Amino acid sequence: VLMSRVSSWETKHRCISGFFEAYPTPSAALDARAEDVFEIIKSLGLFPGRMRSIVEVTTKFLTYPGAFTVGLEPEHKLYGIGEFGNDSFHIFARNDISRTPGDKNLQSFVAWQRRRQQKPCVA
């Protein structure tokens, strides 16, 4: 949600670090004033959409019965999370490398992970 459509590592790192320092828990993020969040993440751009995504993801995380999940189906769809975000969630948060993502960088990562899993351990 915070890192999509931003190419600068420095900008991402500064904004993400600042956000999680200010709001270390989902509840803290929900209680945040939009103006305060804006000051931290404004360099990422697209603020109204990012703020809406933060609120929606956090609310669902805190209220979803059972294991939190993200998907493209209506019951799991979250504002601001499309195919790339969905694939990223399942690959990185759920360690699901069985999927075939559409993004070339995610494809490379999944291929690398699959190769790593096939290599025998050397003792």
Short mmCIF file of N, CA and C in Angstrom, two decimals:
data_model
loop_
_atom_site.label_atom_id
_atom_site.label_comp_id
_atom_site.label_asym_id
_atom_site.label_seq_id
_atom_site.Cartn_x
_atom_site.Cartn_y
_atom_site.Cartn_z
N VAL A 1 0.83 -1.19 0.00
CA VAL A 1 0.00 0.00 0.00
C VAL A 1 0.88 1.25 0.00
N LEU A 2 1.90 1.24 0.83
CA LEU A 2 2.75 2.43 0.90
C LEU A 2 3.82 2.46 -0.19
N MET A 3 4.27 1.33 -0.64
CA MET A 3 5.42 1.31 -1.54
C MET A 3 5.07 1.24 -3.02
N SER A 4 3.83 1.02 -3.37
CA SER A 4 3.50 0.88 -4.78
C SER A 4 3.69 2.20 -5.52
N ARG A 5 4.15 2.09 -6.74
CA ARG A 5 4.35 3.22 -7.65
C ARG A 5 5.41 4.21 -7.16
N VAL A 6 6.39 3.72 -6.42
CA VAL A 6 7.50 4.56 -5.96
C VAL A 6 8.78 3.82 -6.29
N SER A 7 9.68 4.45 -7.03
CA SER A 7 10.88 3.74 -7.45
C SER A 7 12.10 4.04 -6.58
N SER A 8 12.12 5.15 -5.90
CA SER A 8 13.30 5.54 -5.13
C SER A 8 13.38 4.77 -3.81
N TRP A 9 14.45 3.99 -3.65
CA TRP A 9 14.64 3.24 -2.40
C TRP A 9 14.73 4.19 -1.22
N GLU A 10 15.46 5.29 -1.37
CA GLU A 10 15.64 6.24 -0.28
C GLU A 10 14.29 6.81 0.18
N THR A 11 13.45 7.20 -0.77
CA THR A 11 12.14 7.74 -0.43
C THR A 11 11.30 6.68 0.27
N LYS A 12 11.27 5.48 -0.28
CA LYS A 12 10.51 4.40 0.35
C LYS A 12 10.99 4.16 1.77
N HIS A 13 12.29 4.02 1.94
CA HIS A 13 12.86 3.70 3.25
C HIS A 13 12.53 4.80 4.27
N ARG A 14 12.72 6.04 3.89
CA ARG A 14 12.46 7.16 4.80
C ARG A 14 10.98 7.20 5.20
N CYS A 15 10.10 7.06 4.24
CA CYS A 15 8.66 7.16 4.52
C CYS A 15 8.15 5.95 5.31
N ILE A 16 8.55 4.76 4.91
CA ILE A 16 8.10 3.55 5.60
C ILE A 16 8.64 3.54 7.03
N SER A 17 9.91 3.87 7.20
CA SER A 17 10.49 3.90 8.55
C SER A 17 9.78 4.93 9.42
N GLY A 18 9.55 6.10 8.86
CA GLY A 18 8.85 7.15 9.61
C GLY A 18 7.44 6.75 9.98
N PHE A 19 6.75 6.10 9.05
CA PHE A 19 5.38 5.67 9.32
C PHE A 19 5.34 4.67 10.47
N PHE A 20 6.19 3.65 10.41
CA PHE A 20 6.14 2.61 11.45
C PHE A 20 6.74 3.07 12.77
N GLU A 21 7.60 4.08 12.76
CA GLU A 21 8.06 4.67 14.02
C GLU A 21 6.91 5.42 14.68
N ALA A 22 6.16 6.16 13.89
CA ALA A 22 5.04 6.94 14.43
C ALA A 22 3.84 6.07 14.78
N TYR A 23 3.63 5.00 14.02
CA TYR A 23 2.44 4.15 14.19
C TYR A 23 2.87 2.69 14.23
N PRO A 24 3.39 2.25 15.37
CA PRO A 24 3.94 0.89 15.46
C PRO A 24 2.91 -0.23 15.50
N THR A 25 1.65 0.10 15.69
CA THR A 25 0.61 -0.92 15.75
C THR A 25 -0.53 -0.54 14.80
N PRO A 26 -1.33 -1.52 14.39
CA PRO A 26 -2.48 -1.19 13.55
C PRO A 26 -3.43 -0.20 14.22
N SER A 27 -3.64 -0.36 15.52
CA SER A 27 -4.53 0.56 16.24
C SER A 27 -3.99 1.99 16.21
N ALA A 28 -2.69 2.13 16.37
CA ALA A 28 -2.08 3.46 16.32
C ALA A 28 -2.28 4.08 14.93
N ALA A 29 -2.16 3.28 13.89
CA ALA A 29 -2.36 3.78 12.53
C ALA A 29 -3.80 4.23 12.33
N LEU A 30 -4.76 3.48 12.86
CA LEU A 30 -6.16 3.86 12.72
C LEU A 30 -6.49 5.13 13.49
N ASP A 31 -5.82 5.34 14.61
CA ASP A 31 -6.06 6.52 15.43
C ASP A 31 -5.35 7.77 14.90
N ALA A 32 -4.48 7.60 13.91
CA ALA A 32 -3.67 8.71 13.40
C ALA A 32 -4.53 9.75 12.70
N ARG A 33 -4.12 10.99 12.83
CA ARG A 33 -4.76 12.08 12.08
C ARG A 33 -4.18 12.07 10.67
N ALA A 34 -5.04 12.21 9.69
CA ALA A 34 -4.60 12.19 8.29
C ALA A 34 -3.51 13.23 8.02
N GLU A 35 -3.61 14.39 8.65
CA GLU A 35 -2.61 15.44 8.44
C GLU A 35 -1.23 14.99 8.91
N ASP A 36 -1.19 14.25 10.02
CA ASP A 36 0.09 13.77 10.54
C ASP A 36 0.69 12.70 9.64
N VAL A 37 -0.16 11.80 9.15
CA VAL A 37 0.31 10.76 8.23
C VAL A 37 0.83 11.41 6.95
N PHE A 38 0.10 12.40 6.47
CA PHE A 38 0.51 13.10 5.26
C PHE A 38 1.93 13.65 5.38
N GLU A 39 2.25 14.27 6.51
CA GLU A 39 3.58 14.84 6.70
C GLU A 39 4.67 13.78 6.60
N ILE A 40 4.37 12.57 7.02
CA ILE A 40 5.37 11.49 7.00
C ILE A 40 5.52 10.88 5.61
N ILE A 41 4.40 10.68 4.91
CA ILE A 41 4.46 9.92 3.65
C ILE A 41 4.21 10.76 2.40
N LYS A 42 4.19 12.07 2.52
CA LYS A 42 3.86 12.92 1.36
C LYS A 42 4.79 12.71 0.17
N SER A 43 6.05 12.34 0.44
CA SER A 43 7.00 12.12 -0.66
C SER A 43 6.61 10.95 -1.55
N LEU A 44 5.77 10.05 -1.04
CA LEU A 44 5.32 8.90 -1.83
C LEU A 44 4.29 9.30 -2.87
N GLY A 45 3.63 10.45 -2.66
CA GLY A 45 2.59 10.89 -3.57
C GLY A 45 1.29 10.12 -3.38
N LEU A 46 0.30 10.46 -4.18
CA LEU A 46 -0.99 9.77 -4.19
C LEU A 46 -1.62 9.67 -2.80
N PHE A 47 -1.50 10.74 -2.00
CA PHE A 47 -1.88 10.65 -0.59
C PHE A 47 -3.32 10.23 -0.33
N PRO A 48 -4.32 10.84 -0.95
CA PRO A 48 -5.69 10.43 -0.58
C PRO A 48 -5.93 8.93 -0.76
N GLY A 49 -5.42 8.38 -1.84
CA GLY A 49 -5.58 6.95 -2.09
C GLY A 49 -4.79 6.10 -1.11
N ARG A 50 -3.57 6.52 -0.80
CA ARG A 50 -2.75 5.76 0.15
C ARG A 50 -3.41 5.77 1.53
N MET A 51 -3.92 6.92 1.94
CA MET A 51 -4.55 7.01 3.26
C MET A 51 -5.79 6.11 3.30
N ARG A 52 -6.57 6.14 2.26
CA ARG A 52 -7.75 5.27 2.21
C ARG A 52 -7.34 3.80 2.29
N SER A 53 -6.28 3.44 1.60
CA SER A 53 -5.78 2.05 1.64
C SER A 53 -5.29 1.68 3.03
N ILE A 54 -4.55 2.59 3.68
CA ILE A 54 -4.07 2.33 5.04
C ILE A 54 -5.24 2.04 5.97
N VAL A 55 -6.25 2.89 5.91
CA VAL A 55 -7.42 2.72 6.78
C VAL A 55 -8.14 1.41 6.47
N GLU A 56 -8.33 1.11 5.20
CA GLU A 56 -9.06 -0.10 4.83
C GLU A 56 -8.30 -1.37 5.20
N VAL A 57 -7.01 -1.42 4.91
CA VAL A 57 -6.21 -2.60 5.25
C VAL A 57 -6.17 -2.78 6.77
N THR A 58 -5.94 -1.70 7.49
CA THR A 58 -5.83 -1.78 8.95
C THR A 58 -7.15 -2.19 9.57
N THR A 59 -8.23 -1.62 9.12
CA THR A 59 -9.55 -1.98 9.65
C THR A 59 -9.83 -3.45 9.41
N LYS A 60 -9.58 -3.92 8.21
CA LYS A 60 -9.82 -5.33 7.91
C LYS A 60 -8.91 -6.22 8.74
N PHE A 61 -7.65 -5.83 8.90
CA PHE A 61 -6.71 -6.62 9.70
C PHE A 61 -7.20 -6.77 11.13
N LEU A 62 -7.73 -5.69 11.69
CA LEU A 62 -8.17 -5.72 13.09
C LEU A 62 -9.52 -6.40 13.28
N THR A 63 -10.34 -6.46 12.25
CA THR A 63 -11.70 -6.97 12.42
C THR A 63 -11.99 -8.27 11.68
N TYR A 64 -11.09 -8.71 10.82
CA TYR A 64 -11.35 -9.90 10.01
C TYR A 64 -11.35 -11.15 10.89
N PRO A 65 -12.40 -11.94 10.82
CA PRO A 65 -12.41 -13.18 11.60
C PRO A 65 -11.47 -14.21 10.98
N GLY A 66 -10.68 -14.84 11.79
CA GLY A 66 -9.74 -15.83 11.26
C GLY A 66 -8.47 -15.19 10.75
N ALA A 67 -7.81 -15.89 9.85
CA ALA A 67 -6.53 -15.42 9.31
C ALA A 67 -6.78 -14.31 8.28
N PHE A 68 -6.07 -13.22 8.43
CA PHE A 68 -6.17 -12.09 7.50
C PHE A 68 -5.71 -12.54 6.12
N THR A 69 -6.42 -12.12 5.11
CA THR A 69 -6.01 -12.44 3.75
C THR A 69 -6.37 -11.29 2.82
N VAL A 70 -5.77 -11.30 1.68
CA VAL A 70 -6.01 -10.31 0.64
C VAL A 70 -6.30 -11.09 -0.63
N GLY A 71 -7.19 -10.58 -1.45
CA GLY A 71 -7.49 -11.24 -2.70
C GLY A 71 -8.16 -10.28 -3.66
N LEU A 72 -8.43 -10.75 -4.85
CA LEU A 72 -9.10 -9.94 -5.84
C LEU A 72 -10.60 -10.22 -5.88
N GLU A 73 -11.02 -11.26 -5.15
CA GLU A 73 -12.44 -11.57 -5.05
C GLU A 73 -13.11 -10.49 -4.19
N PRO A 74 -14.37 -10.18 -4.45
CA PRO A 74 -15.03 -9.09 -3.71
C PRO A 74 -14.93 -9.20 -2.18
N GLU A 75 -15.02 -10.38 -1.64
CA GLU A 75 -14.98 -10.51 -0.18
C GLU A 75 -13.59 -10.28 0.42
N HIS A 76 -12.55 -10.30 -0.41
CA HIS A 76 -11.18 -10.09 0.07
C HIS A 76 -10.51 -8.87 -0.56
N LYS A 77 -11.20 -8.19 -1.45
CA LYS A 77 -10.63 -7.04 -2.17
C LYS A 77 -10.50 -5.84 -1.25
N LEU A 78 -9.35 -5.20 -1.31
CA LEU A 78 -9.09 -3.99 -0.54
C LEU A 78 -8.75 -2.85 -1.48
N TYR A 79 -9.21 -1.67 -1.16
CA TYR A 79 -8.94 -0.50 -1.99
C TYR A 79 -7.43 -0.31 -2.13
N GLY A 80 -6.99 -0.09 -3.35
CA GLY A 80 -5.59 0.20 -3.61
C GLY A 80 -4.72 -1.03 -3.80
N ILE A 81 -5.28 -2.21 -3.64
CA ILE A 81 -4.50 -3.43 -3.82
C ILE A 81 -5.02 -4.17 -5.05
N GLY A 82 -4.21 -4.15 -6.08
CA GLY A 82 -4.56 -4.82 -7.32
C GLY A 82 -3.78 -6.12 -7.46
N GLU A 83 -3.56 -6.51 -8.69
CA GLU A 83 -2.88 -7.78 -8.96
C GLU A 83 -1.48 -7.83 -8.34
N PHE A 84 -0.69 -6.76 -8.51
CA PHE A 84 0.67 -6.74 -7.96
C PHE A 84 0.65 -6.86 -6.44
N GLY A 85 -0.19 -6.08 -5.79
CA GLY A 85 -0.28 -6.13 -4.33
C GLY A 85 -0.78 -7.47 -3.83
N ASN A 86 -1.74 -8.03 -4.54
CA ASN A 86 -2.26 -9.34 -4.18
C ASN A 86 -1.17 -10.41 -4.31
N ASP A 87 -0.48 -10.41 -5.45
CA ASP A 87 0.61 -11.37 -5.64
C ASP A 87 1.69 -11.18 -4.58
N SER A 88 2.05 -9.93 -4.32
CA SER A 88 3.09 -9.64 -3.32
C SER A 88 2.69 -10.15 -1.95
N PHE A 89 1.45 -9.93 -1.55
CA PHE A 89 0.98 -10.41 -0.25
C PHE A 89 1.14 -11.92 -0.14
N HIS A 90 0.67 -12.63 -1.15
CA HIS A 90 0.72 -14.09 -1.08
C HIS A 90 2.15 -14.64 -1.18
N ILE A 91 2.99 -13.98 -1.94
CA ILE A 91 4.38 -14.44 -2.07
C ILE A 91 5.18 -14.13 -0.81
N PHE A 92 5.11 -12.89 -0.33
CA PHE A 92 5.97 -12.48 0.79
C PHE A 92 5.36 -12.74 2.16
N ALA A 93 4.06 -12.52 2.32
CA ALA A 93 3.45 -12.72 3.64
C ALA A 93 3.03 -14.16 3.87
N ARG A 94 2.71 -14.87 2.81
CA ARG A 94 2.24 -16.25 2.96
C ARG A 94 3.24 -17.27 2.40
N ASN A 95 4.34 -16.78 1.87
CA ASN A 95 5.39 -17.65 1.30
C ASN A 95 4.82 -18.62 0.26
N ASP A 96 3.89 -18.12 -0.53
CA ASP A 96 3.25 -18.93 -1.56
C ASP A 96 3.94 -18.68 -2.90
N ILE A 97 4.86 -19.57 -3.24
CA ILE A 97 5.57 -19.41 -4.51
C ILE A 97 4.99 -20.34 -5.58
N SER A 98 3.80 -20.87 -5.32
CA SER A 98 3.15 -21.71 -6.32
C SER A 98 2.45 -20.86 -7.38
N ARG A 99 2.21 -19.61 -7.08
CA ARG A 99 1.50 -18.73 -8.02
C ARG A 99 2.44 -18.23 -9.12
N THR A 100 1.85 -17.78 -10.21
CA THR A 100 2.60 -17.21 -11.31
C THR A 100 2.21 -15.74 -11.42
N PRO A 101 3.01 -14.85 -10.82
CA PRO A 101 2.65 -13.43 -10.83
C PRO A 101 2.80 -12.82 -12.21
N GLY A 102 2.08 -11.74 -12.44
CA GLY A 102 2.16 -11.04 -13.71
C GLY A 102 3.37 -10.11 -13.81
N ASP A 103 3.85 -9.62 -12.68
CA ASP A 103 4.96 -8.68 -12.65
C ASP A 103 6.29 -9.39 -12.87
N LYS A 104 7.15 -8.82 -13.73
CA LYS A 104 8.42 -9.48 -14.07
C LYS A 104 9.35 -9.59 -12.87
N ASN A 105 9.36 -8.61 -11.98
CA ASN A 105 10.22 -8.69 -10.80
C ASN A 105 9.74 -9.76 -9.83
N LEU A 106 8.43 -9.86 -9.66
CA LEU A 106 7.89 -10.93 -8.82
C LEU A 106 8.14 -12.29 -9.46
N GLN A 107 8.04 -12.36 -10.78
CA GLN A 107 8.34 -13.62 -11.48
C GLN A 107 9.79 -14.04 -11.21
N SER A 108 10.71 -13.09 -11.28
CA SER A 108 12.12 -13.40 -11.02
C SER A 108 12.33 -13.87 -9.59
N PHE A 109 11.68 -13.22 -8.65
CA PHE A 109 11.81 -13.62 -7.24
C PHE A 109 11.27 -15.03 -7.02
N VAL A 110 10.09 -15.31 -7.57
CA VAL A 110 9.49 -16.64 -7.42
C VAL A 110 10.39 -17.70 -8.05
N ALA A 111 10.92 -17.43 -9.23
CA ALA A 111 11.82 -18.39 -9.89
C ALA A 111 13.06 -18.63 -9.03
N TRP A 112 13.61 -17.59 -8.46
CA TRP A 112 14.79 -17.71 -7.59
C TRP A 112 14.46 -18.54 -6.35
N GLN A 113 13.32 -18.29 -5.74
CA GLN A 113 12.91 -19.05 -4.56
C GLN A 113 12.72 -20.53 -4.90
N ARG A 114 12.12 -20.79 -6.04
CA ARG A 114 11.93 -22.19 -6.46
C ARG A 114 13.27 -22.89 -6.67
N ARG A 115 14.23 -22.20 -7.29
CA ARG A 115 15.56 -22.78 -7.47
C ARG A 115 16.22 -23.05 -6.13
N ARG A 116 16.09 -22.14 -5.21
CA ARG A 116 16.69 -22.31 -3.87
C ARG A 116 16.11 -23.53 -3.16
N GLN A 117 14.82 -23.75 -3.32
CA GLN A 117 14.17 -24.88 -2.65
C GLN A 117 14.59 -26.21 -3.25
N GLN A 118 15.02 -26.20 -4.50
CA GLN A 118 15.40 -27.45 -5.16
C GLN A 118 16.84 -27.84 -4.88
N LYS A 119 17.66 -26.92 -4.40
CA LYS A 119 19.08 -27.22 -4.15
C LYS A 119 19.22 -28.04 -2.87
N PRO A 120 20.04 -29.09 -2.93
CA PRO A 120 20.28 -29.86 -1.71
C PRO A 120 21.15 -29.07 -0.74
N CYS A 121 20.93 -29.29 0.54
CA CYS A 121 21.73 -28.62 1.57
C CYS A 121 23.10 -29.29 1.64
N VAL A 122 24.12 -28.49 1.79
CA VAL A 122 25.48 -29.00 1.93
C VAL A 122 25.86 -28.85 3.39
N ALA A 123 26.23 -29.99 4.01
CA ALA A 123 26.56 -29.95 5.44
C ALA A 123 28.04 -29.86 5.65
#
